[in-house]
Amino acid sequence: MTILRRDFLKGTAAAIALSVLAGPVRAAQSGGGEEKWIKGVCRYCGTGCGVLVGVKGGKAVSIKGDPRNHNQGLLCLKGAMLIPVIYSEDRILKPMIRKGGKNDQLTEVSWEEALDFAANPFKKALAEAGPASIAYYGSGQALTEESYVANKMWKAGFKSNNVDGNPRLCMASAVAGYITTFGKDEPMGTYNDIDAASCFFIIGSNTSEAHPVLFQRIAKRKETSPDVKIIVADPRRTNTSRIADVHVSFKPGTDLALMNGMAHVIIREELDDARFHGKYCNFVKGNDPVNFEEYKKFLDDYTPEKVESITDVPAATIVKIARMFAESKGTVSLWCMGINQRVRGVWANNLIHNLHLLTGHICRPGATPLSLTGQPNACGGVRDVGALAHLLPNGRMVENEAHRKEMEALWNLPPGTIAPKMGRHTIALFEGMTAGDVKAVFIHCTNPAHTLPNLNKLTKGLQTAFVVQTECFKTAETLKYADVVLPAAFWCETDGVYGCTERRYSLTEQAIKPLGESRPALEILMDFGKRVGVDPKLIPYQNASDVWEEWRLLSAKSVYNFAGITRARLKKESGVKWPCPTENHPGTYLRYVRDDDPMVPKDHPNKVFFYGKPDGKAVIFLRPYDPPFEPADAEYPFVLTTGRVIDHWHTATMTGTVPELRKAYPGAYVEINPEDAKKLSIVNGDPVVLETRRDKLTFPARITDTCMPGLVFTPFFDPKLMVNKLFHDAADPISKEPEYKICATKVYKVS
Ligand code: MGD
Ligand code: MGD
Ligand code: SF4
């Protein structure tokens, strides 16, 4: 892999010498002769790097990092390899339908025929079985304007709250964590905090592979300020942990105990900031208020020694990291799927927030709990737009009557239009399809037949319901189930806004015409919606700019106010962070802070005001340790965990089309600790079976100390070895996010 990167760099005009620690970060290659450079955002991760696309003769020929966006011109390798993806032979360039039902071939047809064919079963379902029988399954990779229109069409047009999508598999626990603790979603901090932090607490995030440009920023902070401390809490020894002062490896799924243990030490040693939590926090057990003494008593159960017995982390290490966290000048916590994809993902999020609220490491530069977002537009397009079954725009909730009334007024709807019950969350949606209750689904910019948990069970829904899918690439597994395939214009063939982790909205401008007969998804959605019967007055947009204009102005009626972020401004600037109520407002760095956040009244008596809560106070929750759904046991003695590799994006439909990236990771494998391998007589490359209660699959073995004994890891990008067949679909009861990170498995060599 290193050689590959070096090879790539040989042809790279503007290669930047960076710290070895930051390994993956590279500047990009230029095709030369560009006639213009068009500004955009990288197609892949939630870091949201700005890019410039070079165009020559109507073709995209180059890409480089935008020096004016937060990434300051840097991109990781896969971001830098986006151009060949556009022109991949796997692009879908014509609409297709399966005329004779699921077992028939896909046949190319005209747009007219495809859209009519797509719309009819939805019309029928609405007429015969009502709004709850149709659904939209969307994506944190779709443009904001697309998700906004889909959400409005479904909830206001069809009166169906069955709007969900892949952020349910990803950010739902983080969303619920912010909402329960602070009253509103989205972080208070930004990437600027990385440059000011004295301590990083990275828990359940392999930042180095999943957010490489941010990892580079963290590594740079450490390199230039050697006193900065880094704690990485991850059962695996990942590349991220290699820059850690302390790598805390622990029994998967025991983070709740670990963080309560840290809180115990912080209070026992009086390292808490009593002034901060006394003024700005309430303590809550379940739904009931308690006092600080009761919280202290609750933590009596989490002495370092007791936590050691649960987590396998030495008591002395728990004391050490608690001190590092509390005693620093400012601590930034970063977390991702190791925390969110858990049956107690919301509680784990709450406990991270607890540590910050207890120590006052919040709402100051370099001190913040900053949840890393996975997809490029999960924040802007789904969380802010409210394109999930329980949400409405700008942090409103479906089941809150006042919120529904507000949205009905803002969308000029008759009172009572929006259905009062939340729609189906992802698992319930696919179960509903299997049961025949959801008869037709519109899938946009996501590949659920590869990425849902418990695939053998949940893909039954795709065999049962009528499936319309927008796609760009023939390599998507879900196409096997689609009744209609609508070719969407790909990234940089259309325009729209992405909102990344740090509340930053950036515009991707159209650089080239859509290839073949593909069309911008916004047009596809509106054409489809009108055919099904949405009142055209509800979606009167000529283009994405019109949608943005409505959305921008609507936000002014909320604390997510970004009315000052006009399209014209986004064309000039490389991203603006909301809240941003007026066109001359610079955007907000420190949310909830009186002198920075325009949503806090200037004359507010307190410096910090958590305005999402009625009394302006955040919550420190008493959340006990609760084990994972399916821990290892005598019959299935290993824990299986899954995740990402640096060079592939999710199901590799895009990265898999780039030979250099494919060569780096040609297929899935299983990582096994050398001790376990020895016991099982497994050597590198041996075919090894992972057998769970759902299914079994054979992977080539990779013997490495990345995994602790008893733990095995496999990436999930490979369509030939879809590890999600092995997983259960148990989910967090609050966020409904599945626990992809832990299941019990047998491990044995093929005899
Ligand atoms: P993962 O590999 O899913 O990536 O980004 P990450 O969450 O950073 O898992 C993170 C870590 O959780 C793993 O190292 C795993 O060992 C650890 N973990 C497992 N069990 C536990 C546990 O019990 N506790 C703790 N604390 N940790 C545990 C995900 C992010 O990446 C997302 S959500 C998306 S959508 C994007 N996808 C993506 C991609 O597909 N490829 C690449 N290269 N980058 C991506 N960036 C984004
Ligand atoms: P992607 O490969 O990103 O995975 O799951 P998915 O969203 O299902 O799918 C995006 C699809 O959109 C691809 O088929 C791609 O070809 C298509 N596409 C690309 N560009 C466009 C476009 O412009 N328009 C349209 N219409 N389509 C386009 C991701 C999901 O996976 C996530 S977000 C998470 S966090 C979960 N993580 C996870 C895990 O950690 N472990 C395991 N085992 N499973 C997981 N599944 C989840
Ligand atoms: Fe793209 Fe993420 Fe890499 Fe930045 S770090 S270039 S957003 S994949």
mmCIF file of C-alpha atoms and ligand atoms in Angstrom, residues 24-26 41-51 63 65 70-71 74-82 191 207-215 374 376 500 646 649, ligand 3:
data_model
loop_
_atom_site.group_PDB
_atom_site.id
_atom_site.type_symbol
_atom_site.label_atom_id
_atom_site.label_comp_id
_atom_site.label_asym_id
_atom_site.label_seq_id
_atom_site.Cartn_x
_atom_site.Cartn_y
_atom_site.Cartn_z
ATOM 1 C CA PRO A 24 -2.597 9.315 4.191
ATOM 2 C CA VAL A 25 -2.932 12.991 3.522
ATOM 3 C CA ARG A 26 -1.854 14.126 0.088
ATOM 4 C CA VAL A 41 -16.908 19.441 -1.568
ATOM 5 C CA CYS A 42 -15.347 15.984 -1.564
ATOM 6 C CA ARG A 43 -17.901 13.252 -2.325
ATOM 7 C CA TYR A 44 -16.866 11.037 0.567
ATOM 8 C CA CYS A 45 -16.568 11.540 4.301
ATOM 9 C CA GLY A 46 -18.090 13.887 6.864
ATOM 10 C CA THR A 47 -14.818 15.769 7.210
ATOM 11 C CA GLY A 48 -16.235 17.753 4.309
ATOM 12 C CA CYS A 49 -13.007 18.805 2.598
ATOM 13 C CA GLY A 50 -13.331 21.562 0.040
ATOM 14 C CA VAL A 51 -12.191 20.673 -3.475
ATOM 15 C CA ILE A 63 -9.049 17.760 -8.575
ATOM 16 C CA GLY A 65 -7.998 20.581 -2.238
ATOM 17 C CA HIS A 70 -11.002 24.137 6.411
ATOM 18 C CA ASN A 71 -8.803 21.426 4.838
ATOM 19 C CA LEU A 74 -5.344 18.886 1.594
ATOM 20 C CA LEU A 75 -7.165 15.761 0.512
ATOM 21 C CA CYS A 76 -6.734 12.112 1.322
ATOM 22 C CA LEU A 77 -5.988 9.641 -1.435
ATOM 23 C CA LYS A 78 -9.540 8.580 -2.190
ATOM 24 C CA GLY A 79 -10.680 12.206 -2.336
ATOM 25 C CA ALA A 80 -7.817 12.876 -4.716
ATOM 26 C CA MET A 81 -8.896 9.956 -6.905
ATOM 27 C CA LEU A 82 -12.463 11.096 -7.530
ATOM 28 C CA TYR A 191 -12.557 21.981 13.839
ATOM 29 C CA THR A 207 -9.937 8.945 12.744
ATOM 30 C CA SER A 208 -6.801 8.098 10.836
ATOM 31 C CA GLU A 209 -8.687 5.941 8.310
ATOM 32 C CA ALA A 210 -12.166 7.390 8.462
ATOM 33 C CA HIS A 211 -11.415 11.127 8.712
ATOM 34 C CA PRO A 212 -7.839 11.308 7.430
ATOM 35 C CA VAL A 213 -7.589 15.060 6.923
ATOM 36 C CA LEU A 214 -8.831 15.730 10.450
ATOM 37 C CA PHE A 215 -6.408 13.161 11.750
ATOM 38 C CA GLY A 374 -19.649 9.900 8.851
ATOM 39 C CA PRO A 376 -20.586 14.313 3.771
ATOM 40 C CA CYS A 500 -20.319 18.694 7.437
ATOM 41 C CA ILE A 646 -8.884 4.082 4.473
ATOM 42 C CA TRP A 649 -15.923 4.175 0.754
HETATM 43 FE FE1 SF4 B 3 -12.690 13.478 1.238
HETATM 44 FE FE2 SF4 B 3 -12.839 12.773 3.811
HETATM 45 FE FE3 SF4 B 3 -10.588 12.418 2.455
HETATM 46 FE FE4 SF4 B 3 -11.413 14.881 3.086
HETATM 47 S S1 SF4 B 3 -10.787 13.298 4.519
HETATM 48 S S2 SF4 B 3 -10.583 14.200 1.126
HETATM 49 S S3 SF4 B 3 -13.646 14.656 2.888
HETATM 50 S S4 SF4 B 3 -12.556 11.408 2.079
#
